[in-house]
Coordinates of C-alpha atoms in Angstrom, one line a residue:
M1 CA 93.4 27.5 -10.3
S2 CA 94.9 26.0 -13.4
L3 CA 98.4 24.6 -13.3
E4 CA 100.0 23.3 -16.5
R5 CA 103.4 22.5 -17.6
P6 CA 105.9 25.3 -18.1
S7 CA 107.5 25.4 -21.6
K8 CA 111.2 24.9 -21.8
R9 CA 111.3 28.2 -23.7
G10 CA 109.8 30.0 -20.7
L11 CA 112.1 28.7 -18.1
G12 CA 115.9 28.5 -18.0
K13 CA 118.1 26.7 -15.5
T14 CA 118.1 29.9 -13.4
S15 CA 115.1 30.7 -11.2
A16 CA 113.2 32.3 -14.0
A17 CA 109.7 33.4 -13.2
L18 CA 106.9 31.0 -14.0
N19 CA 104.9 33.5 -16.0
K20 CA 101.5 32.5 -17.3
A21 CA 102.8 33.3 -20.8
S22 CA 105.3 30.5 -20.3
I23 CA 102.7 27.9 -19.5
V24 CA 101.8 25.4 -22.2
S25 CA 98.5 23.6 -22.3
I26 CA 98.5 19.9 -21.8
A27 CA 95.2 18.1 -21.8
K28 CA 95.3 15.6 -18.9
Q29 CA 94.2 12.1 -19.1
S30 CA 91.0 11.1 -17.4
R31 CA 91.2 8.5 -14.7
F32 CA 89.9 6.0 -17.3
G33 CA 93.1 6.3 -19.4
D34 CA 91.9 8.2 -22.5
A35 CA 94.6 9.3 -24.8
S36 CA 96.3 12.6 -23.9
V37 CA 96.3 15.5 -26.3
I38 CA 99.3 17.7 -26.0
A39 CA 98.4 21.1 -27.4
S40 CA 101.8 22.6 -27.4
G41 CA 103.7 19.7 -28.8
E42 CA 105.5 19.2 -25.5
E43 CA 105.7 15.8 -23.9
P44 CA 103.8 15.1 -20.7
W45 CA 105.7 14.8 -17.4
H46 CA 105.7 11.0 -17.3
A47 CA 107.4 10.8 -20.7
C48 CA 110.3 13.2 -19.8
E49 CA 113.6 12.4 -18.2
A50 CA 113.9 13.5 -14.6
A51 CA 116.6 16.0 -15.5
D52 CA 114.4 17.6 -18.1
V53 CA 111.6 18.0 -15.6
L54 CA 113.8 19.7 -13.1
D55 CA 115.1 22.0 -15.9
D56 CA 111.6 22.8 -17.1
L57 CA 110.5 23.7 -13.6
A58 CA 113.7 25.7 -12.8
T59 CA 114.3 23.8 -9.6
S60 CA 117.1 21.8 -7.9
A61 CA 116.9 18.2 -6.7
T62 CA 119.5 18.9 -4.0
D63 CA 118.3 22.3 -2.8
G64 CA 114.7 22.6 -3.9
L65 CA 113.2 26.1 -4.3
A66 CA 114.3 29.2 -2.5
A67 CA 111.7 30.5 -0.1
P68 CA 111.1 33.8 -2.0
E69 CA 110.6 31.9 -5.3
A70 CA 108.2 29.4 -3.6
A71 CA 106.2 32.3 -2.2
R72 CA 106.0 33.9 -5.6
R73 CA 104.8 30.7 -7.2
L74 CA 102.2 30.2 -4.5
Q75 CA 100.8 33.6 -5.3
E76 CA 101.0 32.9 -9.0
F77 CA 99.4 29.4 -9.0
G78 CA 97.4 29.5 -5.8
A79 CA 97.2 27.1 -3.0
N80 CA 97.4 23.3 -3.4
A81 CA 93.8 22.8 -2.5
L82 CA 90.6 21.7 -4.3
T83 CA 88.2 24.3 -5.5
P84 CA 85.0 24.1 -3.5
A85 CA 82.0 23.2 -5.5
K86 CA 79.6 26.1 -6.4
R87 CA 76.6 25.5 -4.3
K88 CA 73.1 26.9 -4.4
G89 CA 72.0 29.2 -1.7
F90 CA 69.0 28.2 0.4
L91 CA 66.6 30.3 -1.7
A92 CA 67.9 28.8 -4.9
K93 CA 67.4 25.3 -3.5
L94 CA 63.9 26.2 -2.3
W95 CA 63.0 27.5 -5.7
A96 CA 64.2 24.3 -7.3
Q97 CA 61.9 22.3 -5.2
L98 CA 58.9 24.6 -5.8
N99 CA 59.5 25.1 -9.5
S100 CA 56.9 22.6 -10.7
T101 CA 53.6 23.0 -12.6
V102 CA 51.9 20.6 -10.1
I103 CA 53.2 22.7 -7.2
Y104 CA 51.9 25.9 -8.9
I105 CA 48.5 24.3 -9.2
L106 CA 48.5 23.2 -5.5
L107 CA 49.6 26.7 -4.4
A108 CA 46.7 28.2 -6.4
A109 CA 44.3 25.8 -4.9
A110 CA 45.5 26.6 -1.4
I111 CA 45.1 30.3 -2.0
I112 CA 41.6 29.9 -3.3
E113 CA 40.7 27.5 -0.4
G114 CA 41.9 30.2 2.0
A115 CA 40.0 32.9 0.2
F116 CA 36.8 30.9 0.8
Q117 CA 37.9 30.2 4.4
A118 CA 38.1 26.5 3.8
W119 CA 41.0 26.3 6.3
A120 CA 41.2 22.5 6.7
E121 CA 41.5 21.9 2.9
C122 CA 43.9 24.9 2.6
G123 CA 46.1 23.5 5.5
L124 CA 46.2 20.0 4.0
V125 CA 47.4 21.3 0.6
L126 CA 50.1 23.5 2.2
A127 CA 51.2 20.6 4.4
V128 CA 51.7 18.5 1.3
I129 CA 53.8 21.2 -0.3
V130 CA 55.9 21.7 2.8
I131 CA 56.6 18.0 3.2
N132 CA 57.5 17.6 -0.5
T133 CA 59.9 20.6 -0.3
A134 CA 61.5 19.5 3.0
I135 CA 62.3 16.0 1.8
G136 CA 63.9 17.3 -1.4
L137 CA 66.0 19.8 0.6
F138 CA 67.2 17.2 3.1
Q139 CA 68.2 14.7 0.4
E140 CA 70.2 17.3 -1.5
G141 CA 72.0 18.3 1.7
R142 CA 73.1 14.7 2.3
A143 CA 74.5 14.4 -1.2
E144 CA 76.6 17.6 -0.7
K145 CA 78.1 16.2 2.5
A146 CA 79.0 13.0 0.7
A147 CA 80.7 15.1 -2.0
D148 CA 82.8 16.8 0.7
A149 CA 84.3 13.5 1.7
I150 CA 86.9 13.7 -1.1
K151 CA 88.6 16.6 0.6
A152 CA 89.3 14.4 3.6
M153 CA 91.6 12.2 1.4
L154 CA 94.2 14.9 1.0
S155 CA 97.4 15.0 3.0
P156 CA 97.6 17.9 5.6
T157 CA 101.4 18.3 5.5
A158 CA 104.4 17.7 3.3
K159 CA 108.1 17.2 3.8
V160 CA 109.8 19.5 1.3
L161 CA 113.3 20.9 0.4
R162 CA 113.4 24.6 0.8
D163 CA 116.8 26.5 0.6
G164 CA 118.5 23.1 0.9
Q165 CA 116.8 22.3 4.2
L166 CA 114.2 19.5 4.7
V167 CA 111.2 21.1 6.4
T168 CA 107.6 20.2 7.0
I169 CA 105.0 22.6 5.6
P170 CA 101.2 22.6 5.2
A171 CA 100.4 20.7 2.0
E172 CA 98.4 23.7 0.7
E173 CA 101.7 25.7 0.4
L174 CA 103.2 23.3 -2.2
V175 CA 104.0 24.8 -5.6
P176 CA 105.3 23.3 -8.9
G177 CA 109.0 22.7 -8.6
D178 CA 109.0 21.8 -4.9
I179 CA 111.1 18.7 -4.0
V180 CA 109.0 16.4 -1.8
T181 CA 110.2 13.3 0.2
L182 CA 108.0 10.3 0.8
K183 CA 108.2 7.4 3.2
S184 CA 106.0 4.4 4.1
G185 CA 102.7 5.5 5.5
D186 CA 102.7 9.0 4.0
K187 CA 99.9 10.4 1.9
V188 CA 101.2 11.9 -1.4
P189 CA 100.5 15.6 -1.0
A190 CA 100.5 16.6 -4.7
D191 CA 101.1 15.0 -8.1
L192 CA 104.8 14.2 -8.2
R193 CA 107.3 13.2 -11.0
L194 CA 109.5 10.7 -9.1
L195 CA 113.2 11.5 -9.1
S196 CA 114.4 8.6 -7.0
A197 CA 112.6 5.6 -5.4
S198 CA 113.7 2.8 -3.2
N199 CA 111.3 -0.2 -3.2
L200 CA 108.4 2.3 -3.4
Q201 CA 104.9 0.9 -3.5
V202 CA 101.8 3.2 -3.6
Q203 CA 98.2 2.3 -3.0
E204 CA 96.3 3.9 -5.9
A205 CA 93.0 2.0 -5.7
M206 CA 91.1 5.3 -5.2
L207 CA 92.3 6.4 -8.6
T208 CA 92.8 3.3 -10.7
G209 CA 90.7 0.6 -9.0
E210 CA 93.7 -1.7 -8.6
S211 CA 93.7 -3.3 -5.2
V212 CA 97.4 -4.3 -5.4
P213 CA 99.9 -1.5 -4.6
T214 CA 101.8 -0.2 -7.6
S215 CA 105.5 -0.5 -7.7
K216 CA 107.0 2.8 -8.8
I217 CA 109.9 3.6 -11.1
T218 CA 111.8 6.7 -12.1
H219 CA 112.5 6.3 -15.8
P220 CA 110.2 7.8 -18.5
V221 CA 107.1 5.9 -19.8
P222 CA 105.3 6.3 -23.1
A223 CA 103.4 9.6 -23.5
G224 CA 100.2 7.7 -24.3
A225 CA 100.4 5.5 -21.2
P226 CA 97.1 5.2 -19.3
L227 CA 96.9 6.5 -15.7
G228 CA 97.6 3.2 -14.1
D229 CA 100.8 2.7 -16.2
R230 CA 102.3 6.1 -15.3
K231 CA 104.5 4.4 -12.7
N232 CA 107.0 7.3 -12.5
L233 CA 104.3 9.5 -11.1
A234 CA 102.9 9.6 -7.5
F235 CA 99.4 11.0 -7.4
S236 CA 97.9 13.3 -4.8
A237 CA 95.9 11.6 -2.0
T238 CA 97.3 8.1 -2.7
T239 CA 99.2 6.3 0.1
V240 CA 102.8 5.1 0.3
V241 CA 102.6 1.5 1.3
S242 CA 106.4 0.8 1.5
G243 CA 109.7 2.3 0.5
T244 CA 111.0 5.8 0.2
A245 CA 111.1 8.3 -2.6
E246 CA 111.8 11.8 -3.7
G247 CA 109.8 13.7 -6.3
V248 CA 109.2 17.1 -7.9
V249 CA 105.7 18.6 -7.7
V250 CA 104.1 18.8 -11.2
G251 CA 100.5 19.1 -10.3
T252 CA 98.7 20.9 -7.4
G253 CA 95.1 21.6 -6.5
D254 CA 92.6 21.2 -9.4
S255 CA 95.4 20.4 -11.9
A256 CA 96.2 17.2 -10.0
E257 CA 94.4 14.0 -10.9
I258 CA 92.4 14.1 -7.6
G259 CA 91.4 17.7 -8.7
Q260 CA 90.0 16.4 -11.9
I261 CA 87.9 13.9 -9.9
N262 CA 86.8 16.7 -7.6
K263 CA 85.5 18.6 -10.6
M264 CA 83.5 15.7 -11.9
V265 CA 82.0 15.1 -8.4
S266 CA 81.2 18.8 -7.9
T267 CA 79.5 19.2 -11.3
V268 CA 75.9 18.5 -10.9
E269 CA 73.6 18.5 -13.9
E270 CA 69.9 19.0 -13.6
A271 CA 68.2 15.6 -13.9
H272 CA 65.7 15.2 -16.7
N273 CA 64.6 11.6 -16.5
N274 CA 61.4 9.9 -17.5
L275 CA 59.6 10.6 -14.3
T276 CA 60.4 14.3 -14.3
H277 CA 59.3 14.6 -17.9
Q278 CA 56.1 12.7 -17.3
L279 CA 55.2 14.8 -14.2
T280 CA 55.9 18.0 -16.2
I281 CA 53.6 16.9 -19.0
F282 CA 51.0 15.8 -16.5
G283 CA 51.1 19.2 -14.7
R284 CA 50.7 21.1 -18.0
W285 CA 47.7 19.0 -19.0
L286 CA 46.2 19.2 -15.5
A287 CA 46.5 23.0 -15.7
V288 CA 44.7 23.0 -19.0
L289 CA 42.0 20.7 -17.7
V290 CA 41.5 22.7 -14.5
G291 CA 41.1 25.9 -16.6
V292 CA 38.6 24.3 -19.0
V293 CA 36.6 22.7 -16.2
A294 CA 36.5 26.0 -14.3
L295 CA 35.4 27.9 -17.3
V296 CA 32.7 25.4 -18.3
S297 CA 31.4 25.2 -14.7
F298 CA 31.3 29.0 -14.4
L299 CA 29.3 29.3 -17.6
L300 CA 26.9 26.5 -16.7
A301 CA 26.3 27.9 -13.3
L302 CA 25.8 31.4 -14.6
L303 CA 23.7 30.7 -17.6
R304 CA 21.7 27.6 -16.9
A305 CA 21.4 27.6 -13.1
G306 CA 20.8 31.3 -13.0
E307 CA 23.3 31.9 -10.2
G308 CA 24.9 35.2 -9.6
L309 CA 28.5 36.0 -10.5
Q310 CA 29.9 35.3 -7.1
R311 CA 28.0 32.0 -6.6
A312 CA 28.9 30.8 -10.1
F313 CA 32.6 31.6 -9.4
E314 CA 32.5 29.7 -6.1
T315 CA 31.0 26.7 -7.9
A316 CA 33.6 26.7 -10.6
V317 CA 36.4 27.0 -8.1
S318 CA 35.0 24.2 -5.9
I319 CA 34.8 21.8 -8.9
S320 CA 38.3 22.7 -10.1
V321 CA 39.9 22.2 -6.7
A322 CA 38.1 18.8 -6.3
I323 CA 39.8 17.5 -9.5
I324 CA 43.3 18.5 -8.4
P325 CA 45.2 15.5 -7.0
E326 CA 46.6 17.2 -3.9
G327 CA 48.2 14.0 -2.7
L328 CA 50.1 13.3 -5.9
P329 CA 53.3 15.2 -5.1
A330 CA 53.4 13.9 -1.6
I331 CA 52.9 10.3 -2.8
V332 CA 55.6 10.6 -5.4
T333 CA 58.1 12.3 -3.0
I334 CA 57.5 9.7 -0.2
V335 CA 57.9 6.8 -2.6
L336 CA 61.1 8.2 -4.0
A337 CA 62.4 9.1 -0.5
I338 CA 61.8 5.5 0.7
G339 CA 63.9 4.3 -2.3
T340 CA 66.7 6.7 -1.5
T341 CA 66.6 5.7 2.2
V342 CA 67.0 2.0 1.3
M343 CA 69.9 2.8 -1.0
A344 CA 71.5 5.1 1.6
R345 CA 71.7 2.1 3.9
N346 CA 74.0 0.5 1.4
N347 CA 76.1 3.7 1.1
A348 CA 74.5 4.8 -2.2
I349 CA 73.7 8.5 -1.9
I350 CA 71.2 9.9 -4.5
R351 CA 71.5 13.6 -5.1
Q352 CA 68.1 14.1 -6.7
L353 CA 65.1 12.1 -5.8
P354 CA 63.8 11.5 -9.4
A355 CA 67.1 9.5 -10.1
V356 CA 65.6 6.6 -8.1
E357 CA 63.1 5.9 -10.9
T358 CA 65.8 5.8 -13.5
L359 CA 68.0 3.5 -11.4
G360 CA 65.1 1.2 -10.9
S361 CA 65.0 0.6 -14.7
V362 CA 68.7 -0.4 -14.8
N363 CA 69.5 -4.0 -15.6
V364 CA 73.3 -4.0 -15.7
I365 CA 75.8 -1.6 -14.1
C366 CA 79.3 -1.7 -15.5
S367 CA 81.8 -0.3 -13.0
D368 CA 85.4 -0.8 -11.8
K369 CA 85.3 -3.0 -8.7
T370 CA 87.7 -1.7 -6.1
G371 CA 86.6 1.4 -4.3
T372 CA 83.2 1.3 -6.1
L373 CA 81.7 -2.1 -5.4
T374 CA 84.2 -3.1 -2.8
R375 CA 86.2 -1.2 -0.1
N376 CA 89.7 -2.4 -0.9
E377 CA 89.7 -4.2 2.4
M378 CA 91.0 -7.8 2.9
T379 CA 90.3 -10.3 5.6
V380 CA 92.0 -13.5 6.6
V381 CA 89.3 -16.1 6.5
A382 CA 91.2 -19.4 6.5
V383 CA 94.5 -21.0 7.6
R384 CA 95.7 -24.3 6.2
T385 CA 98.3 -26.3 8.1
A386 CA 99.7 -29.7 7.1
A387 CA 96.8 -31.5 8.9
S388 CA 94.0 -29.1 9.4
L389 CA 92.0 -26.2 8.0
Y390 CA 91.1 -23.4 10.5
R391 CA 88.4 -20.8 10.0
V392 CA 88.1 -17.3 11.4
S393 CA 85.1 -15.1 11.8
G394 CA 84.9 -11.4 11.5
V395 CA 85.1 -9.0 8.5
G396 CA 87.2 -5.9 8.1
Y397 CA 90.1 -4.6 10.1
A398 CA 88.6 -4.6 13.5
P399 CA 90.2 -7.5 15.4
V400 CA 86.9 -9.1 16.4
G401 CA 86.4 -12.7 15.6
S402 CA 86.8 -16.3 16.8
F403 CA 88.6 -19.3 15.4
T404 CA 87.2 -22.7 14.7
L405 CA 88.7 -26.0 13.4
A406 CA 87.5 -27.8 10.3
F407 CA 88.7 -31.4 10.4
S408 CA 88.6 -31.9 6.6
P409 CA 91.3 -30.0 4.8
T410 CA 88.9 -29.3 1.8
P411 CA 85.8 -27.4 3.2
A412 CA 85.2 -24.0 1.8
P413 CA 86.3 -21.1 4.1
V414 CA 83.7 -19.1 5.9
G415 CA 83.2 -15.6 4.4
R416 CA 80.9 -13.3 2.6
P417 CA 80.3 -14.1 -1.1
G418 CA 83.0 -12.5 -3.1
S419 CA 85.2 -11.8 -0.1
R420 CA 88.9 -12.0 -0.6
A421 CA 91.3 -13.3 2.0
P422 CA 95.0 -13.8 2.3
A423 CA 95.7 -17.5 2.7
A424 CA 99.2 -18.3 3.8
A425 CA 101.5 -21.3 4.0
A426 CA 103.4 -20.6 7.1
P427 CA 105.6 -22.4 9.5
G428 CA 106.6 -21.5 13.0
G429 CA 109.7 -19.6 14.1
T430 CA 112.4 -22.3 14.4
P431 CA 111.5 -24.4 11.4
A432 CA 111.7 -21.4 9.2
T433 CA 115.4 -21.6 9.3
E434 CA 115.2 -25.1 8.0
G435 CA 112.9 -24.4 5.1
D436 CA 109.8 -25.9 6.8
L437 CA 106.3 -25.0 5.7
Q438 CA 102.8 -24.5 7.2
V439 CA 99.8 -23.5 5.2
V440 CA 97.3 -20.8 6.2
I441 CA 93.9 -20.3 4.7
E442 CA 92.0 -18.9 7.6
G443 CA 92.5 -16.8 10.7
A444 CA 94.0 -18.5 13.6
P445 CA 94.4 -18.2 17.4
S446 CA 97.6 -17.6 19.3
G447 CA 99.1 -19.5 22.2
G448 CA 102.1 -21.2 23.5
G449 CA 102.9 -24.9 23.5
A450 CA 100.3 -27.3 24.7
G451 CA 100.2 -31.0 25.6
A452 CA 98.2 -33.8 24.2
A453 CA 95.4 -33.2 26.7
Q454 CA 95.0 -29.6 25.5
E455 CA 95.1 -30.7 21.9
A456 CA 92.3 -33.2 22.6
A457 CA 90.3 -30.5 24.4
Q458 CA 90.7 -28.3 21.4
E459 CA 89.4 -30.9 19.0
A460 CA 86.5 -31.6 21.3
A461 CA 85.7 -27.9 21.4
A462 CA 85.9 -27.7 17.6
A463 CA 83.6 -30.7 17.3
A464 CA 81.1 -28.9 19.4
G465 CA 81.4 -25.8 17.2
A466 CA 83.0 -23.7 20.0
P467 CA 85.8 -21.2 19.4
L468 CA 89.3 -22.6 19.8
D469 CA 91.5 -21.7 22.7
A470 CA 94.6 -20.1 21.2
A471 CA 96.8 -21.3 24.1
G472 CA 96.7 -24.9 22.7
M473 CA 97.5 -24.1 19.1
A474 CA 101.3 -23.8 19.1
V475 CA 101.7 -24.1 15.3
L476 CA 99.1 -21.3 14.7
R477 CA 100.8 -19.0 17.1
A478 CA 104.1 -19.5 15.4
L479 CA 102.5 -19.0 12.0
L480 CA 100.8 -15.8 13.0
E481 CA 103.9 -14.4 14.7
G482 CA 105.6 -14.7 11.3
A483 CA 102.6 -13.0 9.6
V484 CA 102.9 -10.1 12.1
L485 CA 106.7 -9.8 12.1
C486 CA 107.2 -10.1 8.4
N487 CA 105.1 -7.0 7.8
D488 CA 105.7 -3.4 7.1
S489 CA 102.2 -2.2 7.6
A490 CA 100.4 -1.0 10.7
L491 CA 96.9 -0.9 12.2
S492 CA 96.2 2.1 14.3
R493 CA 93.2 2.5 16.6
A494 CA 91.5 5.6 18.0
E495 CA 88.3 6.3 19.8
K496 CA 85.5 8.2 18.1
E497 CA 84.8 11.7 19.4
G498 CA 82.6 11.4 22.4
G499 CA 83.9 8.0 23.3
G500 CA 82.3 4.7 22.6
S501 CA 83.4 2.7 19.6
V502 CA 87.0 2.4 18.4
V503 CA 88.0 3.1 14.8
Y504 CA 90.7 1.0 13.2
T505 CA 92.7 2.7 10.5
P506 CA 94.9 0.6 8.1
M507 CA 98.3 2.0 7.3
G508 CA 99.9 0.1 4.4
A509 CA 99.0 -2.7 2.0
P510 CA 95.5 -4.3 2.6
T511 CA 97.0 -7.8 2.5
E512 CA 99.5 -7.0 5.2
V513 CA 97.0 -5.2 7.4
A514 CA 94.7 -8.2 7.1
L515 CA 97.5 -10.4 8.5
L516 CA 97.9 -7.9 11.4
T517 CA 94.2 -8.1 12.2
A518 CA 94.3 -11.9 12.2
G519 CA 97.3 -11.7 14.6
E520 CA 95.4 -9.4 16.9
K521 CA 92.4 -11.7 16.9
A522 CA 94.8 -14.3 18.3
G523 CA 96.1 -11.9 20.9
L524 CA 99.3 -11.0 19.1
E525 CA 100.0 -7.3 19.1
Q526 CA 102.6 -6.0 16.6
S527 CA 104.3 -3.6 19.0
V528 CA 104.8 -6.3 21.6
L529 CA 106.2 -8.8 19.1
K530 CA 108.6 -6.2 17.5
A531 CA 109.9 -5.3 21.0
S532 CA 110.5 -8.9 22.0
K533 CA 111.8 -10.1 18.6
P534 CA 113.5 -7.1 17.0
R535 CA 114.1 -7.1 13.3
L536 CA 117.8 -7.4 12.2
A537 CA 117.4 -7.3 8.4
S538 CA 114.8 -7.5 5.7
V539 CA 114.3 -8.2 2.0
P540 CA 111.4 -6.0 0.8
F541 CA 108.8 -7.3 -1.5
E542 CA 109.5 -6.9 -5.2
S543 CA 107.4 -8.0 -8.2
E544 CA 110.4 -9.9 -9.6
H545 CA 110.8 -12.3 -6.7
K546 CA 107.2 -12.0 -5.2
F547 CA 108.2 -12.5 -1.6
M548 CA 109.2 -10.6 1.5
A549 CA 111.7 -11.8 4.2
T550 CA 112.7 -10.5 7.6
V551 CA 115.3 -11.7 10.0
H552 CA 114.7 -11.4 13.8
N553 CA 116.5 -11.9 17.0
E554 CA 114.7 -14.5 19.1
G555 CA 116.4 -15.2 22.3
G556 CA 119.9 -14.8 20.8
A557 CA 119.1 -16.9 17.7
R558 CA 118.4 -15.5 14.3
V559 CA 115.1 -16.5 12.7
M560 CA 113.9 -15.6 9.2
Y561 CA 110.3 -15.3 8.3
V562 CA 109.2 -15.3 4.6
K563 CA 105.8 -14.5 3.1
G564 CA 104.9 -14.4 -0.6
A565 CA 103.5 -16.3 -3.6
P566 CA 103.1 -20.0 -2.9
D567 CA 104.5 -20.9 -6.4
R568 CA 107.7 -19.1 -5.5
L569 CA 108.1 -20.3 -1.9
L570 CA 107.0 -24.0 -2.2
P571 CA 110.1 -24.9 -4.3
L572 CA 112.3 -23.4 -1.6
C573 CA 110.8 -25.5 1.3
R574 CA 112.0 -29.0 2.3
A575 CA 109.8 -29.9 5.2
Q576 CA 106.5 -29.2 6.9
V577 CA 105.8 -29.1 10.7
A578 CA 103.2 -30.9 12.7
D579 CA 100.1 -29.1 14.1
N580 CA 100.8 -29.9 17.7
D581 CA 104.6 -29.4 17.8
V582 CA 106.6 -27.0 15.7
S583 CA 109.7 -29.0 16.5
V584 CA 108.4 -32.1 14.7
T585 CA 108.9 -32.0 10.9
S586 CA 108.2 -34.4 8.0
P587 CA 109.2 -34.3 4.3
L588 CA 107.3 -31.6 2.3
D589 CA 104.2 -33.0 0.6
I590 CA 104.2 -30.4 -2.2
G591 CA 101.2 -32.0 -3.9
L592 CA 99.2 -31.3 -0.7
W593 CA 100.0 -27.7 -0.7
Q594 CA 99.5 -27.2 -4.4
Q595 CA 96.0 -28.8 -4.2
A596 CA 95.2 -26.6 -1.2
Q597 CA 96.3 -23.5 -3.1
A598 CA 94.2 -24.5 -6.1
D599 CA 91.1 -25.2 -4.0
L600 CA 91.3 -21.8 -2.3
S601 CA 92.0 -19.9 -5.5
N602 CA 89.0 -21.5 -7.1
Q603 CA 86.9 -20.0 -4.2
G604 CA 88.1 -16.5 -5.1
L605 CA 90.5 -16.2 -2.2
R606 CA 94.0 -14.7 -2.5
V607 CA 96.5 -17.3 -1.3
L608 CA 99.8 -16.4 0.5
A609 CA 102.5 -18.7 1.8
L610 CA 104.3 -18.1 5.2
C611 CA 107.5 -20.0 5.9

């Protein structure tokens, strides 16, 4: 299915038919931002005013499409689904594995061995061929399953205006001109030109590689803008992190950006690397050598030894079979299979075995990071308070880990090399209304207030390297409560089919989900906190002010939590709280916090402030 932009000449403001003749050809940008070529002279969707887009698509922002017109367009343009890759049948795959000169020679040798009733040798050669073929077929099947994973990224449903009514329909039924609404947590069901947006942020890492959610706009952007700068478009399969929006469908199925990626993934070219080339040449020379040796052996046995024709033929065949390296294909296949298995353990699926040899010759790989070398996941690894540095173990979104105390405020946080973690400066609940500050660099435990004896016990446990008891860490509990409450994301959990392990699915910005995970490691569940301390108001994060704030009802009092960039929040704070008592404050030591931020940033960590 090919969906391109309708020409203004082909559509009026009435519900004119979207005829193929009225479609103009617009070459889409690749995901790497190559310049667009507009064959018809028309501007691409992101360079047009919203009103012009609606006019071109003969649709209404208030009523959407009429049901009959939507049905007609669905028949015209096809379903909003990715075209399945053309796959070889079993016989074609089998032929691809057997289509080799060396295999031909081995088959000939097996037939001849069988003709002379040398069943052991015949069986060995056939076993080599079968093993070689089976490994190749298995590896190709695994690669095809990996390519199918892209389809799981698509949204199953969409909320759309039809005949002036907001209805939920299967995403496959979306057509160009449909008006779609989005809210936080939704997957974008098709490529949309945004008509309105309220604090909309979309996670586009799977398309652009940017780990930070993109803030969306509605006004036009330059026609030559790269993919990541088309901020008035919401792309299919991306996720809404926060805010709400309304947009008109401009790309479905294969014409959407995710469809272009699907085409690239589905297109498999036959590998012609150095190993394949050398084996082909070797097979040809081996065939020539076997033929020459067979002929010479036959003539010598016939003319010089005086053997009969049958005996001379048997001698020639025996000598020829002896020089055939029956184990070569098996050795090559097994070595390559071992290489692919090692790489598969690191989630690198090799579609064709000979590619391992080429990859082994690579010195440098240039790639975008997020979604390719990393998983766009973040983990809280350190929490900095006025007096202490706390560390948290565990990686990923599963709330599994323990907290320890580092007495020196300067040690490097624990974490995998290259890992990124939110570090936050955060106070407790009550001091937040007074502009007090606490600093977080690692995960932390939860707990209520504790006396001096408990604090001493905590320090003794920390000195022994034991995990901290969250019940004695009042300041960390207050800090993490702020991290969980000043948060618009969610962390869902579900058991895998058949029971057993639990799968945690992030819904929202990776930074916010990392804070939720840290809170759950400390025993703070978002649902419980929201019920006990309901939100009264909020200021959403915007790139201009670089912070988010929420106001909550805590026992009849109003408490505000703020999280954001330290350089924006530090100037707003006046005091800092003590580690063992959130009610005890002292004047803000801004130099301490600035040095802590610098130290953490130099370690490759992302630093956040909570106050």
